[in-house]
Amino acid sequence: MTATTQAASPHVMPTYGRVPIALERGQGCRVWDVNGKEYLDALAGIAVNTLGHNHPKLVPALQDQVAKLIHTSNYYHVPGQEQLARLLTERTQMDNVFFCSTGLEANEAALKIARKYGVDKGIALPQVVVYDHAFHGRSFATMSATANPKVRNGFGPLLDGFIRVAPNDYTALVEATEGNPNIVAVMMEPIQGEGGLHPMRIEYLQQVRALCDANGWLLMLDEVQAGMGRTGKWFAHQWADIVPDVMTLAKGLGSGVPIGATLARGAAAQVLQAGNHGSTFGGNPLAMRAGVETIRIMEEDALLANATRVGEHLKAQLKAQLGALPGVLDVRGQGLLIGVELNKPCGELIGQAAAAGLLLSVTSDTVVRLAPPLILTTAEADEIVARLKPLVQALLAA
Ligand SMILES: *Cc1c(COP(=O)(O)O)cnc(C)c1O
């Protein structure tokens, strides 16, 4: 598979093990390849295409924006930034937003806030607590915060200043940090996406919030994958009724237009000042319009409720039809971010599913990940299960 596609793209760096299909257009939750074959999209560009493809409200708005203004410069005010920042802060209890173009950039800004927050307090060598199985991106800082050796290996020396602990183990967190005056922040994904769709428990999130409060540490939540309505609430941490000091967004925020955002509250919102940070593309008018329209359409079309309702249906159907198969260890997730964990590596399912007309991914080697557009219908959810079941059965029988 890899050889075929590398041969097909000799001028593109072979940084991905690609499935040998090429997609050309989409409509709703369906896409078609260059040969006219149809696929049901249960991946949405990895939780990116919030509104599916060719959305009848999003596309005219983006066309309008392209004709007006795509990009200017952060030398000047960009009204869309204020508009989107207000929409985002209204849906959280955050104070302000820095805009960039990707998830790793959003996390990079969060880590810079943490370091300077510490340095401003007189901590010369600030340290940030991160987690086993975490994924925060592939820049030097975010790769250093990431746990997966496949991401990190070969790129040393990585950044210092990270302490790694096990998820959902409060005692371990306390022991790893007790008496350490250099800690400035705890950074985590409320649901570890690339790490196998493992959620942080609600009481754990609340305990970490309290520990951060007691010590003056920033709680920094990476909601790049789990945020923007994917779990049925605007942001995954809202299930635990806590408020972070810093939160990062990207993937689903622009329904496919590149965009990232770092939200901050309280002292964290005052750390970065003029000249401390920036991004050429960050906050450009086209990306801002995509974010504003995504939120507007999600609200108009009640997509949080849809993610909850169709997500529960999809999870129930997966449990009913796959859950009892020997070799299926777990069906878990929230809203339309669902994982089916198998007892063996299942990366080959990505290609097999595509051949069967279904787009999905596999995370952490053994977990089938479903992250369809939030416009998914129950009929489409049933179709996902019907197409997936024989593939999983065959893989487990092999
Ligand atoms: C995808 C992802 C990132 C990185 O986002 P990029 O846009 O690829 O840089 C960071 N954190 C989480 C949780 C992600 O899922």
GROMACS .gro file of C-alpha atoms and ligand atoms in nm:
model
  413
    1MET     CA    1   0.000   0.000   0.000
    2THR     CA    2   0.269   0.246   0.103
    3ALA     CA    3   0.485   0.156  -0.196
    4THR     CA    4   0.195   0.209  -0.439
    5THR     CA    5   0.106   0.550  -0.306
    6GLN     CA    6   0.465   0.664  -0.278
    7ALA     CA    7   0.509   0.569  -0.641
    8ALA     CA    8   0.193   0.765  -0.718
    9SER     CA    9   0.329   1.079  -0.548
   10PRO     CA   10   0.706   1.084  -0.607
   11HIS     CA   11   0.730   1.457  -0.541
   12VAL     CA   12   0.547   1.452  -0.206
   13MET     CA   13   0.748   1.363   0.105
   14PRO     CA   14   0.641   1.019   0.221
   15THR     CA   15   0.538   1.132   0.572
   16TYR     CA   16   0.208   0.940   0.567
   17GLY     CA   17   0.120   0.576   0.514
   18ARG     CA   18  -0.167   0.653   0.279
   19VAL     CA   19  -0.465   0.447   0.167
   20PRO     CA   20  -0.447   0.428  -0.214
   21ILE     CA   21  -0.759   0.629  -0.293
   22ALA     CA   22  -0.789   0.996  -0.392
   23LEU     CA   23  -1.096   1.190  -0.286
   24GLU     CA   24  -1.245   1.452  -0.514
   25ARG     CA   25  -1.571   1.591  -0.374
   26GLY     CA   26  -1.815   1.558  -0.087
   27GLN     CA   27  -2.175   1.621   0.008
   28GLY     CA   28  -2.298   1.597   0.365
   29CYS     CA   29  -2.145   1.286   0.527
   30ARG     CA   30  -2.046   1.135   0.191
   31VAL     CA   31  -1.740   1.177  -0.029
   32TRP     CA   32  -1.651   1.048  -0.375
   33ASP     CA   33  -1.312   0.952  -0.513
   34VAL     CA   34  -1.168   1.037  -0.853
   35ASN     CA   35  -1.320   0.716  -0.995
   36GLY     CA   36  -1.670   0.804  -0.873
   37LYS     CA   37  -1.673   0.552  -0.585
   38GLU     CA   38  -1.881   0.669  -0.287
   39TYR     CA   39  -1.771   0.659   0.078
   40LEU     CA   40  -1.953   0.727   0.403
   41ASP     CA   41  -1.729   0.962   0.600
   42ALA     CA   42  -1.704   0.846   0.962
   43LEU     CA   43  -1.374   1.029   1.013
   44ALA     CA   44  -1.446   1.387   0.899
   45GLY     CA   45  -1.078   1.458   0.837
   46ILE     CA   46  -1.009   1.348   1.199
   47ALA     CA   47  -1.283   1.548   1.374
   48VAL     CA   48  -1.232   1.847   1.143
   49ASN     CA   49  -1.532   1.861   0.907
   50THR     CA   50  -1.782   1.955   1.178
   51LEU     CA   51  -2.051   2.047   0.923
   52GLY     CA   52  -1.967   1.768   0.678
   53HIS     CA   53  -1.893   1.854   0.315
   54ASN     CA   54  -2.036   2.127   0.090
   55HIS     CA   55  -2.266   2.256   0.365
   56PRO     CA   56  -2.541   2.472   0.210
   57LYS     CA   57  -2.497   2.747   0.471
   58LEU     CA   58  -2.118   2.738   0.514
   59VAL     CA   59  -2.015   2.738   0.148
   60PRO     CA   60  -2.194   3.063   0.042
   61ALA     CA   61  -2.058   3.238   0.353
   62LEU     CA   62  -1.701   3.132   0.269
   63GLN     CA   63  -1.750   3.230  -0.096
   64ASP     CA   64  -1.868   3.571   0.018
   65GLN     CA   65  -1.562   3.605   0.241
   66VAL     CA   66  -1.315   3.493  -0.027
   67ALA     CA   67  -1.450   3.765  -0.254
   68LYS     CA   68  -1.424   4.028   0.021
   69LEU     CA   69  -1.094   3.959   0.198
   70ILE     CA   70  -0.889   3.644   0.255
   71HIS     CA   71  -0.590   3.781   0.440
   72THR     CA   72  -0.456   4.108   0.567
   73SER     CA   73  -0.209   4.135   0.850
   74ASN     CA   74  -0.212   4.149   1.226
   75TYR     CA   75  -0.062   4.496   1.187
   76TYR     CA   76  -0.430   4.597   1.165
   77HIS     CA   77  -0.748   4.511   1.348
   78VAL     CA   78  -0.935   4.211   1.207
   79PRO     CA   79  -1.303   4.247   1.307
   80GLY     CA   80  -1.364   3.873   1.261
   81GLN     CA   81  -1.115   3.802   1.543
   82GLU     CA   82  -1.318   4.005   1.790
   83GLN     CA   83  -1.638   3.841   1.664
   84LEU     CA   84  -1.511   3.483   1.694
   85ALA     CA   85  -1.331   3.553   2.023
   86ARG     CA   86  -1.659   3.681   2.166
   87LEU     CA   87  -1.850   3.373   2.047
   88LEU     CA   88  -1.586   3.143   2.201
   89THR     CA   89  -1.549   3.324   2.532
   90GLU     CA   90  -1.930   3.343   2.569
   91ARG     CA   91  -1.944   2.963   2.550
   92THR     CA   92  -1.675   2.918   2.817
   93GLN     CA   93  -1.569   3.130   3.109
   94MET     CA   94  -1.249   3.233   2.934
   95ASP     CA   95  -1.142   3.595   2.893
   96ASN     CA   96  -0.954   3.619   2.562
   97VAL     CA   97  -0.821   3.432   2.261
   98PHE     CA   98  -0.502   3.409   2.053
   99PHE     CA   99  -0.565   3.285   1.697
  100CYS     CA  100  -0.334   3.066   1.491
  101SER     CA  101  -0.379   2.804   1.220
  102THR     CA  102  -0.322   2.456   1.368
  103GLY     CA  103  -0.353   2.251   1.685
  104LEU     CA  104   0.017   2.235   1.756
  105GLU     CA  105   0.042   2.613   1.729
  106ALA     CA  106  -0.243   2.653   1.976
  107ASN     CA  107  -0.059   2.424   2.218
  108GLU     CA  108   0.272   2.597   2.150
  109ALA     CA  109   0.110   2.926   2.259
  110ALA     CA  110  -0.029   2.755   2.571
  111LEU     CA  111   0.318   2.626   2.663
  112LYS     CA  112   0.469   2.970   2.605
  113ILE     CA  113   0.203   3.119   2.834
  114ALA     CA  114   0.292   2.860   3.101
  115ARG     CA  115   0.664   2.931   3.082
  116LYS     CA  116   0.631   3.308   3.091
  117TYR     CA  117   0.369   3.287   3.364
  118GLY     CA  118   0.632   3.103   3.569
  119VAL     CA  119   0.923   3.327   3.473
  120ASP     CA  120   0.715   3.637   3.558
  121LYS     CA  121   0.664   3.481   3.905
  122GLY     CA  122   1.042   3.435   3.945
  123ILE     CA  123   1.059   3.065   3.850
  124ALA     CA  124   1.371   3.039   3.633
  125LEU     CA  125   1.318   2.681   3.512
  126PRO     CA  126   0.941   2.627   3.484
  127GLN     CA  127   0.805   2.274   3.454
  128VAL     CA  128   0.477   2.153   3.306
  129VAL     CA  129   0.303   1.829   3.405
  130VAL     CA  130   0.199   1.616   3.105
  131TYR     CA  131   0.062   1.264   3.065
  132ASP     CA  132   0.139   0.915   2.945
  133HIS     CA  133  -0.027   0.857   2.604
  134ALA     CA  134  -0.067   1.233   2.550
  135PHE     CA  135  -0.059   1.384   2.201
  136HIS     CA  136  -0.017   1.760   2.165
  137GLY     CA  137   0.147   1.799   1.822
  138ARG     CA  138   0.473   1.764   1.629
  139SER     CA  139   0.663   2.089   1.688
  140PHE     CA  140   0.958   2.070   1.927
  141ALA     CA  141   0.762   2.190   2.231
  142THR     CA  142   0.445   1.995   2.159
  143MET     CA  143   0.641   1.684   2.056
  144SER     CA  144   0.827   1.707   2.388
  145ALA     CA  145   0.490   1.720   2.565
  146THR     CA  146   0.368   1.422   2.358
  147ALA     CA  147   0.429   1.074   2.500
  148ASN     CA  148   0.434   0.849   2.193
  149PRO     CA  149   0.792   0.736   2.110
  150LYS     CA  150   0.695   0.703   1.741
  151VAL     CA  151   0.638   1.080   1.739
  152ARG     CA  152   0.947   1.169   1.947
  153ASN     CA  153   1.219   0.927   1.841
  154GLY     CA  154   1.500   1.061   1.628
  155PHE     CA  155   1.438   1.428   1.697
  156GLY     CA  156   1.635   1.485   2.015
  157PRO     CA  157   1.738   1.677   2.207
  158LEU     CA  158   1.379   1.751   2.301
  159LEU     CA  159   1.273   2.034   2.531
  160ASP     CA  160   1.331   2.012   2.904
  161GLY     CA  161   1.074   2.111   3.157
  162PHE     CA  162   0.814   1.835   3.139
  163ILE     CA  163   0.713   1.594   3.414
  164ARG     CA  164   0.509   1.297   3.293
  165VAL     CA  165   0.245   1.117   3.501
  166ALA     CA  166  -0.019   0.848   3.447
  167PRO     CA  167  -0.372   0.963   3.357
  168ASN     CA  168  -0.648   0.936   3.617
  169ASP     CA  169  -0.410   0.862   3.907
  170TYR     CA  170  -0.439   1.150   4.153
  171THR     CA  171  -0.199   0.999   4.405
  172ALA     CA  172   0.069   0.965   4.135
  173LEU     CA  173   0.019   1.330   4.039
  174VAL     CA  174   0.055   1.446   4.398
  175GLU     CA  175   0.366   1.232   4.453
  176ALA     CA  176   0.531   1.351   4.130
  177THR     CA  177   0.478   1.718   4.211
  178GLU     CA  178   0.490   1.743   4.592
  179GLY     CA  179   0.732   2.009   4.715
  180ASN     CA  180   0.844   2.102   4.362
  181PRO     CA  181   0.846   2.483   4.341
  182ASN     CA  182   0.912   2.486   3.964
  183ILE     CA  183   0.577   2.353   3.847
  184VAL     CA  184   0.371   2.612   3.663
  185ALA     CA  185   0.101   2.416   3.481
  186VAL     CA  186  -0.075   2.086   3.419
  187MET     CA  187  -0.155   2.015   3.053
  188MET     CA  188  -0.393   1.742   2.941
  189GLU     CA  189  -0.650   1.627   2.688
  190PRO     CA  190  -0.988   1.576   2.860
  191ILE     CA  191  -1.021   1.279   2.623
  192GLN     CA  192  -0.692   1.146   2.492
  193GLY     CA  193  -0.758   1.122   2.119
  194GLU     CA  194  -0.441   0.983   1.959
  195GLY     CA  195  -0.374   0.793   2.282
  196GLY     CA  196  -0.670   0.558   2.224
  197LEU     CA  197  -0.980   0.764   2.313
  198HIS     CA  198  -0.929   0.740   2.686
  199PRO     CA  199  -1.126   0.997   2.889
  200MET     CA  200  -0.998   1.166   3.204
  201ARG     CA  201  -1.252   1.079   3.476
  202ILE     CA  202  -1.479   1.359   3.593
  203GLU     CA  203  -1.364   1.339   3.956
  204TYR     CA  204  -1.000   1.334   3.841
  205LEU     CA  205  -1.052   1.654   3.639
  206GLN     CA  206  -1.211   1.815   3.945
  207GLN     CA  207  -0.925   1.701   4.171
  208VAL     CA  208  -0.663   1.839   3.932
  209ARG     CA  209  -0.854   2.168   3.911
  210ALA     CA  210  -0.847   2.196   4.291
  211LEU     CA  211  -0.477   2.102   4.307
  212CYS     CA  212  -0.392   2.368   4.048
  213ASP     CA  213  -0.593   2.627   4.243
  214ALA     CA  214  -0.419   2.536   4.568
  215ASN     CA  215  -0.072   2.574   4.410
  216GLY     CA  216  -0.122   2.859   4.164
  217TRP     CA  217  -0.065   2.628   3.863
  218LEU     CA  218  -0.240   2.679   3.530
  219LEU     CA  219  -0.478   2.404   3.422
  220MET     CA  220  -0.430   2.385   3.044
  221LEU     CA  221  -0.675   2.169   2.850
  222ASP     CA  222  -0.601   2.053   2.496
  223GLU     CA  223  -0.947   2.036   2.338
  224VAL     CA  224  -0.811   2.033   1.982
  225GLN     CA  225  -0.988   1.702   1.911
  226ALA     CA  226  -1.260   1.672   2.177
  227GLY     CA  227  -1.381   2.034   2.170
  228MET     CA  228  -1.624   2.220   1.942
  229GLY     CA  229  -1.931   2.011   2.014
  230ARG     CA  230  -1.779   1.674   1.936
  231THR     CA  231  -1.886   1.525   2.272
  232GLY     CA  232  -2.229   1.693   2.277
  233LYS     CA  233  -2.119   1.991   2.485
  234TRP     CA  234  -1.922   2.280   2.339
  235PHE     CA  235  -1.611   2.159   2.522
  236ALA     CA  236  -1.539   1.818   2.673
  237HIS     CA  237  -1.430   1.956   3.012
  238GLN     CA  238  -1.778   2.103   3.060
  239TRP     CA  239  -1.899   1.751   3.148
  240ALA     CA  240  -1.689   1.790   3.466
  241ASP     CA  241  -1.819   2.139   3.544
  242ILE     CA  242  -1.471   2.284   3.569
  243VAL     CA  243  -1.310   2.586   3.404
  244PRO     CA  244  -0.952   2.571   3.273
  245ASP     CA  245  -0.702   2.857   3.278
  246VAL     CA  246  -0.594   2.785   2.922
  247MET     CA  247  -0.777   2.588   2.653
  248THR     CA  248  -0.664   2.506   2.300
  249LEU     CA  249  -0.883   2.443   1.995
  250ALA     CA  250  -0.824   2.370   1.629
  251LYS     CA  251  -0.956   2.073   1.427
  252GLY     CA  252  -1.336   2.123   1.425
  253LEU     CA  253  -1.337   2.500   1.481
  254GLY     CA  254  -1.335   2.596   1.112
  255SER     CA  255  -1.516   2.297   0.956
  256GLY     CA  256  -1.209   2.232   0.741
  257VAL     CA  257  -1.056   2.577   0.702
  258PRO     CA  258  -0.723   2.577   0.893
  259ILE     CA  259  -0.762   2.751   1.228
  260GLY     CA  260  -0.633   2.720   1.583
  261ALA     CA  261  -0.713   2.910   1.901
  262THR     CA  262  -0.564   2.945   2.248
  263LEU     CA  263  -0.814   3.069   2.505
  264ALA     CA  264  -0.702   3.204   2.842
  265ARG     CA  265  -0.857   3.327   3.163
  266GLY     CA  266  -0.748   3.535   3.461
  267ALA     CA  267  -0.372   3.575   3.508
  268ALA     CA  268  -0.303   3.349   3.207
  269ALA     CA  269  -0.494   3.591   2.983
  270GLN     CA  270  -0.250   3.872   3.072
  271VAL     CA  271   0.080   3.689   3.010
  272LEU     CA  272   0.136   3.747   2.638
  273GLN     CA  273   0.179   4.112   2.546
  274ALA     CA  274   0.266   4.296   2.224
  275GLY     CA  275   0.577   4.141   2.070
  276ASN     CA  276   0.568   3.821   2.280
  277HIS     CA  277   0.396   3.603   2.024
  278GLY     CA  278   0.236   3.610   1.680
  279SER     CA  279   0.146   3.429   1.360
  280THR     CA  280   0.129   3.555   1.002
  281PHE     CA  281  -0.176   3.352   0.902
  282GLY     CA  282  -0.330   3.348   1.251
  283GLY     CA  283  -0.671   3.511   1.272
  284ASN     CA  284  -0.704   3.590   0.901
  285PRO     CA  285  -1.050   3.699   0.782
  286LEU     CA  286  -1.126   3.373   0.598
  287ALA     CA  287  -1.043   3.151   0.898
  288MET     CA  288  -1.237   3.381   1.132
  289ARG     CA  289  -1.542   3.368   0.906
  290ALA     CA  290  -1.521   2.988   0.899
  291GLY     CA  291  -1.517   2.980   1.281
  292VAL     CA  292  -1.799   3.230   1.320
  293GLU     CA  293  -2.020   3.051   1.065
  294THR     CA  294  -1.941   2.707   1.212
  295ILE     CA  295  -2.064   2.820   1.554
  296ARG     CA  296  -2.367   3.000   1.406
  297ILE     CA  297  -2.472   2.695   1.202
  298MET     CA  298  -2.409   2.453   1.488
  299GLU     CA  299  -2.646   2.658   1.699
  300GLU     CA  300  -2.910   2.716   1.430
  301ASP     CA  301  -2.918   2.346   1.346
  302ALA     CA  302  -2.890   2.224   1.711
  303LEU     CA  303  -2.582   2.015   1.637
  304LEU     CA  304  -2.477   1.972   2.002
  305ALA     CA  305  -2.807   1.793   2.064
  306ASN     CA  306  -2.758   1.598   1.740
  307ALA     CA  307  -2.410   1.488   1.845
  308THR     CA  308  -2.550   1.365   2.177
  309ARG     CA  309  -2.855   1.190   2.029
  310VAL     CA  310  -2.693   1.030   1.723
  311GLY     CA  311  -2.375   0.959   1.921
  312GLU     CA  312  -2.571   0.766   2.182
  313HIS     CA  313  -2.750   0.574   1.909
  314LEU     CA  314  -2.422   0.492   1.733
  315LYS     CA  315  -2.255   0.381   2.054
  316ALA     CA  316  -2.557   0.167   2.152
  317GLN     CA  317  -2.562   0.001   1.808
  318LEU     CA  318  -2.187  -0.064   1.819
  319LYS     CA  319  -2.226  -0.218   2.165
  320ALA     CA  320  -2.521  -0.429   2.055
  321GLN     CA  321  -2.367  -0.554   1.730
  322LEU     CA  322  -1.994  -0.561   1.804
  323GLY     CA  323  -1.967  -0.548   2.182
  324ALA     CA  324  -2.027  -0.921   2.236
  325LEU     CA  325  -1.779  -1.042   1.972
  326PRO     CA  326  -1.482  -1.217   2.131
  327GLY     CA  327  -1.190  -0.981   2.073
  328VAL     CA  328  -1.387  -0.657   2.116
  329LEU     CA  329  -1.259  -0.523   2.448
  330ASP     CA  330  -1.455  -0.198   2.478
  331VAL     CA  331  -1.689   0.043   2.303
  332ARG     CA  332  -1.644   0.388   2.454
  333GLY     CA  333  -1.667   0.758   2.389
  334GLN     CA  334  -1.893   1.055   2.420
  335GLY     CA  335  -2.110   1.217   2.155
  336LEU     CA  336  -1.962   1.157   1.810
  337LEU     CA  337  -1.612   1.067   1.927
  338ILE     CA  338  -1.628   0.691   1.966
  339GLY     CA  339  -1.366   0.419   1.996
  340VAL     CA  340  -1.397   0.044   1.953
  341GLU     CA  341  -1.101  -0.124   2.120
  342LEU     CA  342  -0.993  -0.463   1.985
  343ASN     CA  343  -0.759  -0.719   2.136
  344LYS     CA  344  -0.512  -0.690   1.847
  345PRO     CA  345  -0.360  -0.427   1.618
  346CYS     CA  346  -0.611  -0.328   1.351
  347GLY     CA  347  -0.439  -0.063   1.137
  348GLU     CA  348  -0.527  -0.262   0.823
  349LEU     CA  349  -0.894  -0.179   0.890
  350ILE     CA  350  -0.839   0.174   0.755
  351GLY     CA  351  -0.773   0.040   0.403
  352GLN     CA  352  -1.028  -0.242   0.431
  353ALA     CA  353  -1.299   0.001   0.541
  354ALA     CA  354  -1.216   0.237   0.255
  355ALA     CA  355  -1.249  -0.052   0.010
  356ALA     CA  356  -1.591  -0.121   0.168
  357GLY     CA  357  -1.694   0.245   0.127
  358LEU     CA  358  -1.630   0.368   0.481
  359LEU     CA  359  -1.376   0.624   0.605
  360LEU     CA  360  -1.250   0.576   0.960
  361SER     CA  361  -0.919   0.570   1.145
  362VAL     CA  362  -0.732   0.359   1.395
  363THR     CA  363  -0.564   0.520   1.691
  364SER     CA  364  -0.317   0.371   1.936
  365ASP     CA  365  -0.287   0.056   1.714
  366THR     CA  366  -0.593  -0.124   1.852
  367VAL     CA  367  -0.874   0.132   1.869
  368VAL     CA  368  -1.110   0.197   1.575
  369ARG     CA  369  -1.191   0.568   1.587
  370LEU     CA  370  -1.519   0.712   1.461
  371ALA     CA  371  -1.543   1.093   1.446
  372PRO     CA  372  -1.808   1.165   1.181
  373PRO     CA  373  -1.948   1.512   1.098
  374LEU     CA  374  -2.184   1.642   1.368
  375ILE     CA  375  -2.465   1.648   1.108
  376LEU     CA  376  -2.471   1.263   1.104
  377THR     CA  377  -2.821   1.108   1.097
  378THR     CA  378  -2.926   0.790   1.279
  379ALA     CA  379  -2.969   0.620   0.939
  380GLU     CA  380  -2.609   0.706   0.854
  381ALA     CA  381  -2.500   0.584   1.199
  382ASP     CA  382  -2.669   0.250   1.125
  383GLU     CA  383  -2.490   0.238   0.791
  384ILE     CA  384  -2.153   0.290   0.967
  385VAL     CA  385  -2.223  -0.007   1.194
  386ALA     CA  386  -2.347  -0.226   0.907
  387ARG     CA  387  -2.031  -0.160   0.704
  388LEU     CA  388  -1.793  -0.189   0.998
  389LYS     CA  389  -1.927  -0.509   1.155
  390PRO     CA  390  -1.824  -0.765   0.887
  391LEU     CA  391  -1.476  -0.607   0.869
  392VAL     CA  392  -1.421  -0.636   1.243
  393GLN     CA  393  -1.560  -0.991   1.242
  394ALA     CA  394  -1.322  -1.094   0.963
  395LEU     CA  395  -1.024  -0.927   1.131
  396LEU     CA  396  -1.093  -1.092   1.465
  397ALA     CA  397  -1.145  -1.433   1.299
  398ALA     CA  398  -0.815  -1.410   1.108
  399LIG     C1  399  -0.459   1.678   1.620
  399LIG     C2  400  -0.421   1.718   1.757
  399LIG     C3  401  -0.318   1.810   1.781
  399LIG     C4  402  -0.233   1.867   1.670
  399LIG     O1  403  -0.306   1.941   1.579
  399LIG     P1  404  -0.237   1.983   1.437
  399LIG     O2  405  -0.340   2.072   1.374
  399LIG     O3  406  -0.214   1.856   1.362
  399LIG     O4  407  -0.112   2.054   1.469
  399LIG     C5  408  -0.293   1.847   1.911
  399LIG     N1  409  -0.364   1.795   2.014
  399LIG     C6  410  -0.464   1.707   1.994
  399LIG     C7  411  -0.539   1.656   2.111
  399LIG     C8  412  -0.495   1.664   1.866
  399LIG     O5  413  -0.590   1.572   1.847
   0.00000   0.00000   0.00000
